[in-house]
PDB file of C-alpha atoms in Angstrom:
ATOM      1  CA  MET V1090     -53.965  97.752 133.032  1.00 49.00           C
ATOM      2  CA  PHE V1091     -51.692  97.541 136.073  1.00 42.00           C
ATOM      3  CA  ARG V1092     -48.796  96.227 133.988  1.00 61.00           C
ATOM      4  CA  ARG V1093     -49.261  99.030 131.435  1.00 56.00           C
ATOM      5  CA  ARG V1094     -48.949 101.611 134.192  1.00 57.00           C
ATOM      6  CA  GLN V1095     -45.987  99.726 135.600  1.00 72.00           C
ATOM      7  CA  TYR V1096     -44.200  99.775 132.218  1.00 65.00           C
ATOM      8  CA  LYS V1097     -44.897 103.491 131.853  1.00 66.00           C
ATOM      9  CA  ALA V1098     -43.339 104.136 135.267  1.00 67.00           C
ATOM     10  CA  ILE V1099     -40.268 102.034 134.397  1.00 60.00           C
ATOM     11  CA  GLY V1100     -39.796 103.975 131.133  1.00 56.00           C
ATOM     12  CA  GLU V1101     -40.086 107.312 132.978  1.00 65.00           C
ATOM     13  CA  ASP V1102     -37.562 106.242 135.624  1.00 66.00           C
ATOM     14  CA  LEU V1103     -35.065 105.013 133.032  1.00 59.00           C
ATOM     15  CA  TRP V1104     -35.292 108.281 131.083  1.00 50.00           C
ATOM     16  CA  LYS V1105     -34.860 110.399 134.215  1.00 63.00           C
ATOM     17  CA  GLY V1106     -31.898 108.303 135.335  1.00 60.00           C
ATOM     18  CA  ARG V1107     -30.122 108.471 131.983  1.00 60.00           C
ATOM     19  CA  THR V1108     -27.080 110.716 132.441  1.00 52.00           C
ATOM     20  CA  GLU V1109     -25.757 110.683 128.863  1.00 59.00           C
ATOM     21  CA  LYS V1110     -28.704 112.509 127.243  1.00 58.00           C
ATOM     22  CA  ILE V1111     -28.044 114.233 123.926  1.00 62.00           C
ATOM     23  CA  ASN V1112     -29.516 117.556 122.849  1.00 71.00           C
ATOM     24  CA  ALA V1113     -32.676 116.787 120.814  1.00 75.00           C
ATOM     25  CA  GLU V1114     -31.967 119.418 118.140  1.00 84.00           C
ATOM     26  CA  LEU V1115     -28.381 118.199 117.660  1.00 86.00           C
ATOM     27  CA  PHE V1116     -29.666 114.618 117.430  1.00 85.00           C
ATOM     28  CA  ALA V1117     -32.258 115.524 114.780  1.00 90.00           C
ATOM     29  CA  LEU V1118     -29.817 117.596 112.719  1.00 91.00           C
ATOM     30  CA  THR V1119     -27.105 114.913 112.871  1.00 93.00           C
ATOM     31  CA  TYR V1120     -29.556 112.243 111.727  1.00 96.00           C
ATOM     32  CA  GLY V1121     -30.778 114.519 108.940  1.00 95.00           C
ATOM     33  CA  ALA V1122     -27.199 115.036 107.735  1.00 96.00           C
ATOM     34  CA  LEU V1123     -26.705 111.264 107.712  1.00 96.00           C
ATOM     35  CA  VAL V1124     -29.793 110.741 105.533  1.00 97.00           C
ATOM     36  CA  VAL V1125     -28.659 113.467 103.114  1.00 96.00           C
ATOM     37  CA  GLN V1126     -25.222 111.822 102.843  1.00 97.00           C
ATOM     38  CA  LEU V1127     -26.796 108.432 102.088  1.00 98.00           C
ATOM     39  CA  ILE V1128     -28.960 109.993  99.375  1.00 97.00           C
ATOM     40  CA  GLN V1129     -25.856 111.542  97.804  1.00 97.00           C
ATOM     41  CA  ASP V1130     -23.908 108.272  98.058  1.00 97.00           C
ATOM     42  CA  TYR V1131     -26.574 105.912  96.684  1.00 97.00           C
ATOM     43  CA  GLU V1132     -28.783 108.166  94.519  1.00 95.00           C
ATOM     44  CA  ASP V1133     -31.538 105.582  95.005  1.00 97.00           C
ATOM     45  CA  TYR V1134     -34.221 106.018  97.679  1.00 98.00           C
ATOM     46  CA  ALA V1135     -35.005 102.305  97.946  1.00 97.00           C
ATOM     47  CA  GLU V1136     -31.342 101.645  98.704  1.00 98.00           C
ATOM     48  CA  VAL V1137     -31.282 104.503 101.233  1.00 98.00           C
ATOM     49  CA  ASN V1138     -34.264 102.880 102.981  1.00 98.00           C
ATOM     50  CA  LYS V1139     -32.318  99.597 103.098  1.00 98.00           C
ATOM     51  CA  GLN V1140     -29.201 101.259 104.488  1.00 98.00           C
ATOM     52  CA  LEU V1141     -31.157 103.110 107.191  1.00 98.00           C
ATOM     53  CA  GLU V1142     -32.846  99.851 108.226  1.00 98.00           C
ATOM     54  CA  LYS V1143     -29.477  98.077 108.282  1.00 98.00           C
ATOM     55  CA  MET V1144     -27.938 100.814 110.452  1.00 97.00           C
ATOM     56  CA  GLY V1145     -30.920 100.615 112.778  1.00 97.00           C
ATOM     57  CA  TYR V1146     -30.560  96.838 113.002  1.00 98.00           C
ATOM     58  CA  ASN V1147     -26.937  97.197 114.127  1.00 97.00           C
ATOM     59  CA  ILE V1148     -27.934  99.837 116.677  1.00 95.00           C
ATOM     60  CA  GLY V1149     -30.789  97.660 117.975  1.00 96.00           C
ATOM     61  CA  THR V1150     -28.557  94.632 118.545  1.00 96.00           C
ATOM     62  CA  ARG V1151     -26.408  96.787 120.845  1.00 94.00           C
ATOM     63  CA  LEU V1152     -29.109  98.853 122.553  1.00 91.00           C
ATOM     64  CA  ILE V1153     -30.928  95.752 123.767  1.00 93.00           C
ATOM     65  CA  GLU V1154     -28.064  94.851 126.129  1.00 91.00           C
ATOM     66  CA  ASP V1155     -28.206  98.267 127.789  1.00 87.00           C
ATOM     67  CA  PHE V1156     -31.986  98.104 127.871  1.00 88.00           C
ATOM     68  CA  LEU V1157     -32.112  94.694 129.561  1.00 89.00           C
ATOM     69  CA  ALA V1158     -29.406  95.607 132.077  1.00 86.00           C
ATOM     70  CA  ARG V1159     -31.065  98.877 133.087  1.00 85.00           C
ATOM     71  CA  SER V1160     -34.716  97.805 133.032  1.00 86.00           C
ATOM     72  CA  SER V1161     -34.290  94.409 134.761  1.00 81.00           C
ATOM     73  CA  LEU V1162     -37.366  93.174 132.873  1.00 84.00           C
ATOM     74  CA  GLY V1163     -37.868  89.451 132.378  1.00 84.00           C
ATOM     75  CA  ARG V1164     -39.119  87.647 129.295  1.00 88.00           C
ATOM     76  CA  CYS V1165     -42.469  88.871 127.953  1.00 89.00           C
ATOM     77  CA  SER V1166     -45.339  86.402 128.214  1.00 89.00           C
ATOM     78  CA  ASP V1167     -46.651  87.072 124.700  1.00 92.00           C
ATOM     79  CA  PHE V1168     -46.253  89.376 121.690  1.00 94.00           C
ATOM     80  CA  ARG V1169     -48.903  91.759 123.018  1.00 93.00           C
ATOM     81  CA  GLU V1170     -46.702  92.381 126.040  1.00 92.00           C
ATOM     82  CA  VAL V1171     -43.725  92.909 123.722  1.00 95.00           C
ATOM     83  CA  GLY V1172     -45.624  95.788 122.090  1.00 95.00           C
ATOM     84  CA  GLU V1173     -46.302  97.389 125.484  1.00 93.00           C
ATOM     85  CA  VAL V1174     -42.641  97.115 126.528  1.00 93.00           C
ATOM     86  CA  VAL V1175     -41.316  98.432 123.184  1.00 94.00           C
ATOM     87  CA  THR V1176     -43.424 101.582 123.344  1.00 93.00           C
ATOM     88  CA  LYS V1177     -43.694 102.341 127.066  1.00 90.00           C
ATOM     89  CA  VAL V1178     -40.204 101.322 128.173  1.00 90.00           C
ATOM     90  CA  GLY V1179     -38.013 101.101 125.046  1.00 91.00           C
ATOM     91  CA  PHE V1180     -38.932 104.287 123.191  1.00 93.00           C
ATOM     92  CA  LYS V1181     -39.493 106.192 126.435  1.00 89.00           C
ATOM     93  CA  SER V1182     -36.141 105.288 127.983  1.00 87.00           C
ATOM     94  CA  PHE V1183     -34.063 106.123 124.887  1.00 87.00           C
ATOM     95  CA  LEU V1184     -35.976 108.931 123.142  1.00 89.00           C
ATOM     96  CA  ASN V1185     -38.414 110.209 125.795  1.00 88.00           C
ATOM     97  CA  ILE V1186     -41.415 109.502 123.545  1.00 92.00           C
ATOM     98  CA  THR V1187     -44.240 106.991 124.000  1.00 93.00           C
ATOM     99  CA  PRO V1188     -45.871 105.962 120.718  1.00 96.00           C
ATOM    100  CA  GLY V1189     -49.415 104.642 120.906  1.00 96.00           C
ATOM    101  CA  VAL V1190     -49.709 100.889 120.418  1.00 96.00           C
ATOM    102  CA  THR V1191     -52.591  99.005 118.779  1.00 96.00           C
ATOM    103  CA  HIS V1192     -52.655  95.205 118.886  1.00 93.00           C
ATOM    104  CA  THR V1193     -54.110  92.949 116.232  1.00 83.00           C
ATOM    105  CA  ALA V1194     -55.493  89.505 116.917  1.00 70.00           C
ATOM    106  CA  PRO V1195     -53.324  86.519 115.945  1.00 65.00           C
ATOM    107  CA  VAL V1196     -54.109  85.236 112.467  1.00 57.00           C
ATOM    108  CA  SER V1197     -52.982  81.896 111.057  1.00 54.00           C
ATOM    109  CA  ARG V1198     -51.477  82.419 107.635  1.00 47.00           C
ATOM    110  CA  PRO V1199     -51.015  79.347 105.417  1.00 45.00           C
ATOM    111  CA  ASN V1200     -47.590  78.885 103.828  1.00 46.00           C
ATOM    112  CA  SER V1201     -46.026  81.589 105.972  1.00 43.00           C
ATOM    113  CA  VAL V1202     -42.857  81.448 108.059  1.00 44.00           C
ATOM    114  CA  SER V1203     -44.880  81.787 111.258  1.00 41.00           C
ATOM    115  CA  GLN V1204     -47.230  78.973 110.241  1.00 42.00           C
ATOM    116  CA  GLN V1205     -44.275  76.663 109.676  1.00 45.00           C
ATOM    117  CA  SER V1206     -43.092  77.463 113.201  1.00 47.00           C
ATOM    118  CA  ASN V1207     -46.561  76.837 114.656  1.00 49.00           C
ATOM    119  CA  VAL V1208     -46.767  80.483 115.686  1.00 53.00           C
ATOM    120  CA  PRO V1209     -49.918  82.403 114.744  1.00 55.00           C
ATOM    121  CA  SER V1210     -49.104  85.718 113.124  1.00 62.00           C
ATOM    122  CA  SER V1211     -49.308  88.511 115.693  1.00 92.00           C
ATOM    123  CA  SER V1212     -48.607  92.164 115.123  1.00 96.00           C
ATOM    124  CA  PHE V1213     -48.918  95.593 116.649  1.00 97.00           C
ATOM    125  CA  VAL V1214     -48.905  99.072 115.189  1.00 97.00           C
ATOM    126  CA  LEU V1215     -46.952 101.932 116.750  1.00 98.00           C
ATOM    127  CA  THR V1216     -48.435 105.387 116.190  1.00 98.00           C
ATOM    128  CA  PHE V1217     -46.089 108.330 116.705  1.00 97.00           C
ATOM    129  CA  ASP V1218     -47.548 111.640 117.880  1.00 95.00           C
ATOM    130  CA  GLU V1219     -44.006 113.005 117.838  1.00 94.00           C
ATOM    131  CA  ASN V1220     -40.871 111.898 116.054  1.00 95.00           C
ATOM    132  CA  PRO V1221     -37.581 113.426 117.239  1.00 93.00           C
ATOM    133  CA  LEU V1222     -35.847 112.333 114.025  1.00 95.00           C
ATOM    134  CA  ALA V1223     -38.234 114.343 111.870  1.00 93.00           C
ATOM    135  CA  GLU V1224     -37.895 117.722 113.603  1.00 89.00           C
ATOM    136  CA  PHE V1225     -37.047 120.507 111.097  1.00 90.00           C
ATOM    137  CA  VAL V1226     -37.596 118.103 108.156  1.00 95.00           C
ATOM    138  CA  GLU V1227     -39.538 118.716 104.983  1.00 95.00           C
ATOM    139  CA  LEU V1228     -39.067 116.140 102.250  1.00 96.00           C
ATOM    140  CA  PRO V1229     -38.569 117.375  98.669  1.00 95.00           C
ATOM    141  CA  GLU V1230     -40.958 116.113  96.000  1.00 96.00           C
ATOM    142  CA  GLU V1231     -38.248 113.896  94.530  1.00 96.00           C
ATOM    143  CA  ALA V1232     -37.830 112.045  97.861  1.00 96.00           C
ATOM    144  CA  LEU V1233     -41.599 111.590  98.184  1.00 96.00           C
ATOM    145  CA  GLU V1234     -41.871 110.180  94.673  1.00 96.00           C
ATOM    146  CA  GLY V1235     -38.801 107.995  95.260  1.00 97.00           C
ATOM    147  CA  GLY V1236     -40.438 106.371  98.304  1.00 97.00           C
ATOM    148  CA  LEU V1237     -38.052 107.550 101.031  1.00 98.00           C
ATOM    149  CA  TRP V1238     -38.983 106.508 104.577  1.00 98.00           C
ATOM    150  CA  PHE V1239     -36.967 109.148 106.395  1.00 98.00           C
ATOM    151  CA  SER V1240     -37.069 107.461 109.843  1.00 98.00           C
ATOM    152  CA  ASN V1241     -36.559 103.897 108.590  1.00 98.00           C
ATOM    153  CA  VAL V1242     -33.778 103.460 111.143  1.00 97.00           C
ATOM    154  CA  PHE V1243     -36.566 102.849 113.706  1.00 97.00           C
ATOM    155  CA  CYS V1244     -37.643  99.695 111.840  1.00 98.00           C
ATOM    156  CA  GLY V1245     -34.099  98.352 111.962  1.00 98.00           C
ATOM    157  CA  VAL V1246     -33.675  99.135 115.664  1.00 97.00           C
ATOM    158  CA  ILE V1247     -36.869  97.233 116.497  1.00 98.00           C
ATOM    159  CA  ARG V1248     -35.894  94.249 114.311  1.00 98.00           C
ATOM    160  CA  GLY V1249     -32.344  94.095 115.692  1.00 97.00           C
ATOM    161  CA  ALA V1250     -33.355  94.426 119.335  1.00 97.00           C
ATOM    162  CA  LEU V1251     -36.103  91.799 119.148  1.00 97.00           C
ATOM    163  CA  GLU V1252     -33.889  89.372 117.235  1.00 97.00           C
ATOM    164  CA  MET V1253     -31.442  89.461 120.153  1.00 95.00           C
ATOM    165  CA  VAL V1254     -34.245  88.211 122.417  1.00 95.00           C
ATOM    166  CA  GLN V1255     -35.181  85.381 120.036  1.00 95.00           C
ATOM    167  CA  MET V1256     -37.959  87.019 118.013  1.00 96.00           C
ATOM    168  CA  GLN V1257     -37.746  87.371 114.254  1.00 97.00           C
ATOM    169  CA  VAL V1258     -39.977  90.250 113.258  1.00 97.00           C
ATOM    170  CA  GLN V1259     -40.743  92.395 110.260  1.00 97.00           C
ATOM    171  CA  ALA V1260     -41.013  96.113 110.989  1.00 98.00           C
ATOM    172  CA  GLU V1261     -42.267  98.455 108.272  1.00 98.00           C
ATOM    173  CA  PHE V1262     -43.645 101.951 107.929  1.00 98.00           C
ATOM    174  CA  LEU V1263     -47.318 102.147 107.026  1.00 97.00           C
ATOM    175  CA  SER V1264     -47.526 105.945 106.913  1.00 98.00           C
ATOM    176  CA  ASP V1265     -45.513 109.071 107.707  1.00 98.00           C
ATOM    177  CA  VAL V1266     -46.648 112.663 108.206  1.00 97.00           C
ATOM    178  CA  LEU V1267     -43.508 113.713 106.307  1.00 97.00           C
ATOM    179  CA  ARG V1268     -45.081 112.076 103.255  1.00 96.00           C
ATOM    180  CA  GLY V1269     -48.390 113.868 103.712  1.00 95.00           C
ATOM    181  CA  ASP V1270     -50.117 111.112 105.683  1.00 96.00           C
ATOM    182  CA  GLU V1271     -52.328 111.901 108.663  1.00 96.00           C
ATOM    183  CA  SER V1272     -50.197 109.882 111.055  1.00 96.00           C
ATOM    184  CA  THR V1273     -46.822 108.164 111.376  1.00 97.00           C
ATOM    185  CA  GLU V1274     -47.220 104.426 111.910  1.00 98.00           C
ATOM    186  CA  ILE V1275     -44.966 101.371 112.008  1.00 98.00           C
ATOM    187  CA  ARG V1276     -46.325  97.831 111.925  1.00 98.00           C
ATOM    188  CA  VAL V1277     -44.292  95.148 113.728  1.00 98.00           C
ATOM    189  CA  THR V1278     -45.181  91.563 112.787  1.00 97.00           C
ATOM    190  CA  LEU V1279     -43.913  88.454 114.562  1.00 96.00           C
ATOM    191  CA  LEU V1280     -42.563  85.971 112.001  1.00 96.00           C
ATOM    192  CA  LYS V1281     -41.232  83.310 114.349  1.00 94.00           C
ATOM    193  CA  TYR V1282     -39.534  82.629 117.639  1.00 93.00           C
ATOM    194  CA  LEU V1283     -35.859  81.781 117.206  1.00 92.00           C
ATOM    195  CA  GLU V1284     -34.011  78.961 118.923  1.00 83.00           C
ATOM    196  CA  GLU V1285     -31.478  79.997 121.558  1.00 69.00           C
ATOM    197  CA  GLU V1286     -28.079  79.640 119.904  1.00 61.00           C
ATOM    198  CA  VAL V1287     -24.630  79.699 121.429  1.00 55.00           C
ATOM    199  CA  PRO V1288     -22.409  82.107 119.446  1.00 53.00           C
ATOM    200  CA  ILE V1289     -19.610  80.437 117.472  1.00 59.00           C
ATOM    201  CA  GLY V1290     -16.489  80.187 119.607  1.00 55.00           C
ATOM    202  CA  ASP V1291     -18.407  80.136 122.909  1.00 48.00           C
ATOM    203  CA  ASP V1292     -18.624  76.962 124.949  1.00 47.00           C
TER     204      ASP V1292
END
């Protein structure tokens, strides 16, 4: 409980100390325009989902450096702690939101990537009471039927950031209020821990 409060305080401090804040409405409208452009370019909602996740991944691999430098947090002791840090420090410090987090017990899955790595499958679910990307958004019927996950960039950001700290995860939307669901939820599942690798060209 103490650590949860501590993480919340760190997230608050990082948000308050961030000087380069962007106007929330401008941010939402700019993101919306990006999604519309992708839909026009690809004319395929599954491909748009892929592109949003890919963009998020690239963003996540860069954001993690800023996050680690500013938060001064060490390595998490387990995947449960990762979930607490992602929601209370990560989302809070960059977007000023704190999704709820629900942890699931580790489950051994035969023939899975995690089983091969001797890592029991762990996951957590993020529940968003607010989503700054989805302000002013109402999805047309065609997008709903096509399976668009409007905020899929979040999944990519989480995957990219955690990969940079040696965790291969799968992040996927379970539900979205934009699609008529009661809540907006993302499940993050640990697939395996990665070996520390020296980038090519570095000694």
